[in-house]
Tab-separated table of C-alpha atoms and ligand atoms in Angstrom:
chain	number	residue	atom	x	y	z
A	971	MET	CA	3.328	10.937	28.890
A	972	HIS	CA	6.855	11.851	27.706
A	973	ASP	CA	5.862	15.541	27.708
A	974	ASP	CA	9.483	16.509	28.303
A	975	ILE	CA	10.872	14.578	25.296
A	976	LYS	CA	11.195	16.119	21.882
A	977	THR	CA	8.830	13.984	19.792
A	978	ILE	CA	8.253	13.867	16.082
A	979	GLU	CA	5.038	12.270	14.936
A	980	GLY	CA	2.885	12.359	11.854
A	981	LEU	CA	-0.546	13.927	11.685
A	982	PHE	CA	-3.122	12.203	9.509
A	983	ASP	CA	-3.484	15.064	7.068
A	984	ALA	CA	-3.372	14.100	3.389
A	985	LYS	CA	-4.107	17.588	2.030
A	986	GLY	CA	-1.670	18.620	-0.690
A	987	LEU	CA	0.068	15.237	-0.877
A	988	HIS	CA	0.597	13.296	-4.097
A	989	PHE	CA	0.042	9.551	-3.975
A	990	ALA	CA	0.391	6.737	-6.484
A	991	VAL	CA	-1.651	3.623	-5.798
A	992	ILE	CA	-0.428	0.419	-7.460
A	993	ALA	CA	-3.107	-2.281	-7.577
A	994	THR	CA	-3.013	-5.755	-9.094
A	995	ARG	CA	-5.612	-7.153	-11.471
A	996	PHE	CA	-4.857	-10.615	-10.066
A	997	ASN	CA	-7.473	-11.372	-7.387
A	998	ASP	CA	-9.273	-8.149	-8.290
A	999	PHE	CA	-12.390	-9.325	-6.444
A	1000	ILE	CA	-10.341	-8.788	-3.262
A	1001	VAL	CA	-8.066	-6.002	-4.454
A	1002	ASP	CA	-10.948	-3.743	-5.519
A	1003	ARG	CA	-12.091	-3.752	-1.863
A	1004	LEU	CA	-8.608	-2.740	-0.751
A	1005	ILE	CA	-8.602	0.123	-3.272
A	1006	GLY	CA	-12.057	1.248	-2.126
A	1007	GLY	CA	-10.994	1.235	1.508
A	1008	ALA	CA	-7.739	3.077	0.805
A	1009	PHE	CA	-9.410	5.800	-1.275
A	1010	ASP	CA	-12.149	6.251	1.299
A	1011	TYR	CA	-9.507	6.670	4.006
A	1012	LEU	CA	-7.362	9.109	2.005
A	1013	PHE	CA	-10.286	11.296	0.923
A	1014	ARG	CA	-11.680	11.457	4.451
A	1015	HIS	CA	-8.246	12.691	5.549
A	1016	GLY	CA	-8.053	15.541	3.068
A	1017	ALA	CA	-6.537	13.957	-0.056
A	1018	GLU	CA	-7.507	15.545	-3.362
A	1019	LYS	CA	-8.631	13.521	-6.384
A	1020	ASP	CA	-6.301	15.260	-8.817
A	1021	LYS	CA	-3.292	14.344	-6.680
A	1022	ILE	CA	-3.917	10.581	-6.696
A	1023	THR	CA	-2.912	8.280	-9.554
A	1024	LEU	CA	-4.115	4.677	-9.732
A	1025	VAL	CA	-1.848	2.281	-11.634
A	1026	ARG	CA	-3.319	-1.149	-12.449
A	1027	ILE	CA	-0.741	-3.917	-12.936
A	1028	PRO	CA	-0.992	-7.668	-13.690
A	1029	GLY	CA	0.133	-9.257	-10.413
A	1030	ALA	CA	2.153	-8.842	-7.247
A	1031	PHE	CA	5.353	-9.937	-8.963
A	1032	GLU	CA	5.204	-6.776	-11.122
A	1033	MET	CA	4.823	-4.471	-8.112
A	1034	PRO	CA	8.508	-3.679	-7.457
A	1035	VAL	CA	9.463	-2.589	-10.978
A	1036	VAL	CA	6.384	-0.369	-11.303
A	1037	CYS	CA	6.915	1.007	-7.819
A	1038	LYS	CA	10.547	1.791	-8.679
A	1039	LYS	CA	9.607	3.823	-11.747
A	1040	LEU	CA	6.961	5.740	-9.818
A	1041	ALA	CA	9.319	6.404	-6.906
A	1042	GLU	CA	12.147	7.575	-9.189
A	1043	SER	CA	9.795	9.957	-11.028
A	1044	GLY	CA	9.886	12.250	-7.993
A	1045	LYS	CA	6.194	13.002	-8.478
A	1046	TYR	CA	4.845	11.229	-5.412
A	1047	ASP	CA	5.094	11.768	-1.682
A	1048	GLY	CA	4.120	8.161	-1.116
A	1049	ILE	CA	3.202	4.989	-2.964
A	1050	LEU	CA	0.569	2.523	-1.851
A	1051	ALA	CA	0.879	-1.069	-3.058
A	1052	LEU	CA	-2.354	-3.076	-2.962
A	1053	GLY	CA	-2.687	-6.728	-3.904
A	1054	ALA	CA	-3.444	-10.217	-2.701
A	1055	VAL	CA	-1.336	-13.340	-2.953
A	1056	ILE	CA	-3.365	-16.384	-2.012
A	1057	ARG	CA	-1.677	-19.722	-1.378
A	1058	GLY	CA	-2.392	-22.527	-3.816
A	1059	GLY	CA	-1.075	-26.053	-3.925
A	1060	THR	CA	2.411	-25.174	-5.211
A	1061	PRO	CA	5.406	-23.126	-4.014
A	1062	HIS	CA	4.430	-20.385	-6.492
A	1063	PHE	CA	2.867	-18.392	-3.636
A	1064	ASP	CA	6.156	-18.161	-1.748
A	1065	PHE	CA	8.092	-16.891	-4.740
A	1066	VAL	CA	5.522	-14.276	-5.749
A	1067	ALA	CA	4.876	-13.046	-2.196
A	1068	GLY	CA	8.570	-13.093	-1.303
A	1069	GLU	CA	9.772	-11.219	-4.361
A	1070	ALA	CA	7.006	-8.612	-4.134
A	1071	THR	CA	7.669	-7.950	-0.458
A	1072	LYS	CA	11.458	-7.817	-0.809
A	1073	GLY	CA	11.274	-5.690	-3.950
A	1074	LEU	CA	8.917	-3.117	-2.463
A	1075	ALA	CA	11.113	-2.780	0.627
A	1076	GLN	CA	14.209	-2.325	-1.554
A	1077	VAL	CA	12.541	0.373	-3.652
A	1078	SER	CA	11.418	2.244	-0.575
A	1079	LEU	CA	14.851	2.128	1.048
A	1080	SER	CA	16.851	2.928	-2.075
A	1081	THR	CA	14.668	5.861	-3.191
A	1082	GLY	CA	13.567	7.187	0.204
A	1083	VAL	CA	9.959	7.246	-0.988
A	1084	PRO	CA	7.676	5.579	1.571
A	1085	VAL	CA	5.677	2.589	0.361
A	1086	GLY	CA	2.469	1.496	2.056
A	1087	PHE	CA	2.452	-2.286	2.135
A	1088	GLY	CA	-1.102	-3.381	1.397
A	1089	LEU	CA	-0.291	-6.789	-0.012
A	1090	LEU	CA	-2.365	-9.551	1.548
A	1091	THR	CA	-0.588	-12.895	1.823
A	1092	THR	CA	-3.059	-15.509	2.955
A	1093	ASP	CA	-3.522	-19.258	3.049
A	1094	SER	CA	-7.078	-19.097	1.727
A	1095	ILE	CA	-9.588	-16.968	-0.137
A	1096	GLU	CA	-11.620	-16.793	3.053
A	1097	GLN	CA	-8.698	-15.219	4.944
A	1098	ALA	CA	-8.292	-12.698	2.112
A	1099	ILE	CA	-11.989	-11.753	2.207
A	1100	GLU	CA	-11.776	-11.320	5.971
A	1101	ARG	CA	-9.006	-8.739	5.473
A	1102	ALA	CA	-10.668	-6.917	2.584
A	1103	GLY	CA	-13.497	-5.207	4.395
A	1104	THR	CA	-15.127	-7.892	6.517
A	1105	LYS	CA	-14.399	-9.322	9.942
A	1106	ALA	CA	-10.662	-8.632	10.113
A	1107	GLY	CA	-10.945	-5.063	8.811
A	1108	ASN	CA	-9.523	-3.733	5.582
A	1109	LYS	CA	-5.791	-3.982	4.908
A	1110	GLY	CA	-6.083	-1.251	2.262
A	1111	VAL	CA	-7.233	1.199	4.931
A	1112	GLU	CA	-4.469	0.140	7.324
A	1113	ALA	CA	-1.789	0.476	4.661
A	1114	ALA	CA	-3.087	3.907	3.603
A	1115	ALA	CA	-3.050	5.092	7.226
A	1116	ALA	CA	0.485	3.803	7.777
A	1117	LEU	CA	1.656	5.433	4.558
A	1118	LEU	CA	0.114	8.797	5.431
A	1119	GLU	CA	1.665	8.764	8.895
A	1120	THR	CA	5.066	7.812	7.475
A	1121	VAL	CA	4.952	10.529	4.797
A	1122	ARG	CA	4.194	13.107	7.481
A	1123	VAL	CA	6.963	11.820	9.764
A	1124	LEU	CA	9.549	11.811	6.957
A	1125	LYS	CA	8.683	15.389	6.031
A	1126	GLN	CA	9.755	16.491	9.518
A	1127	LEU	CA	13.070	14.621	9.671
B	822	INI	N1	-0.186	-12.673	-8.494
B	822	INI	C1	-0.882	-12.115	-7.467
B	822	INI	O1	-0.953	-10.880	-7.364
B	822	INI	N2	-1.497	-12.906	-6.553
B	822	INI	C2	-1.443	-14.278	-6.620
B	822	INI	O2	-2.050	-14.949	-5.751
B	822	INI	C3	-0.718	-14.886	-7.682
B	822	INI	N3	-0.637	-16.306	-7.778
B	822	INI	O3	-1.108	-17.010	-6.892
B	822	INI	O4	-0.118	-16.838	-8.739
B	822	INI	C4	-0.084	-14.029	-8.624
B	822	INI	N4	0.617	-14.548	-9.662
B	822	INI	C5	0.937	-13.768	-10.836
B	822	INI	C6	2.269	-13.044	-10.723
B	822	INI	O5	2.202	-11.987	-9.766
B	822	INI	C7	2.683	-12.441	-12.064
B	822	INI	O6	1.736	-11.485	-12.458
B	822	INI	C8	2.804	-13.496	-13.157
B	822	INI	O7	3.648	-14.552	-12.751
B	822	INI	C9	3.369	-12.872	-14.460
B	822	INI	O8	4.642	-12.290	-14.237
């Protein structure tokens, strides 16, 4: 299909790439599964241990400022943000999830460094568990795959 159209697409080859992984301590029961899934994915696609840096941070609200510093360092081809914001009984959820999401998008656009968005935003702990390596897959794996593809696309543009 579309054989006659010039097409740019990313191969899932992580060899030689430098990644920073930002992961929250908040909800670490869930987030540790996202990290495990993401690392497993990256290593099975050729990533090298000495080219990956894991940065642990308090919560999702802190993601944008840490992501900004990492992106501006020029050391990373891509940044993966992993966390979980789980709704409680107050509007706190909306502020934390909203600011983290908006901030990460701003950092990515303003620096040109792709950010893999592996931040779960769920109504319940059960929904979070489902997306952290059980019946709805693993959002850490999905975000790592999307990041790798985007890094490889950007390198060709
Ligand atoms: N941080 C999270 O990563 N997930 C949450 O579910 C969460 N909730 O629900 O409060 C959360 N709050 C902490 C926040 O991200 C900051 O770390 C904190 O407010 C200190 O700045």
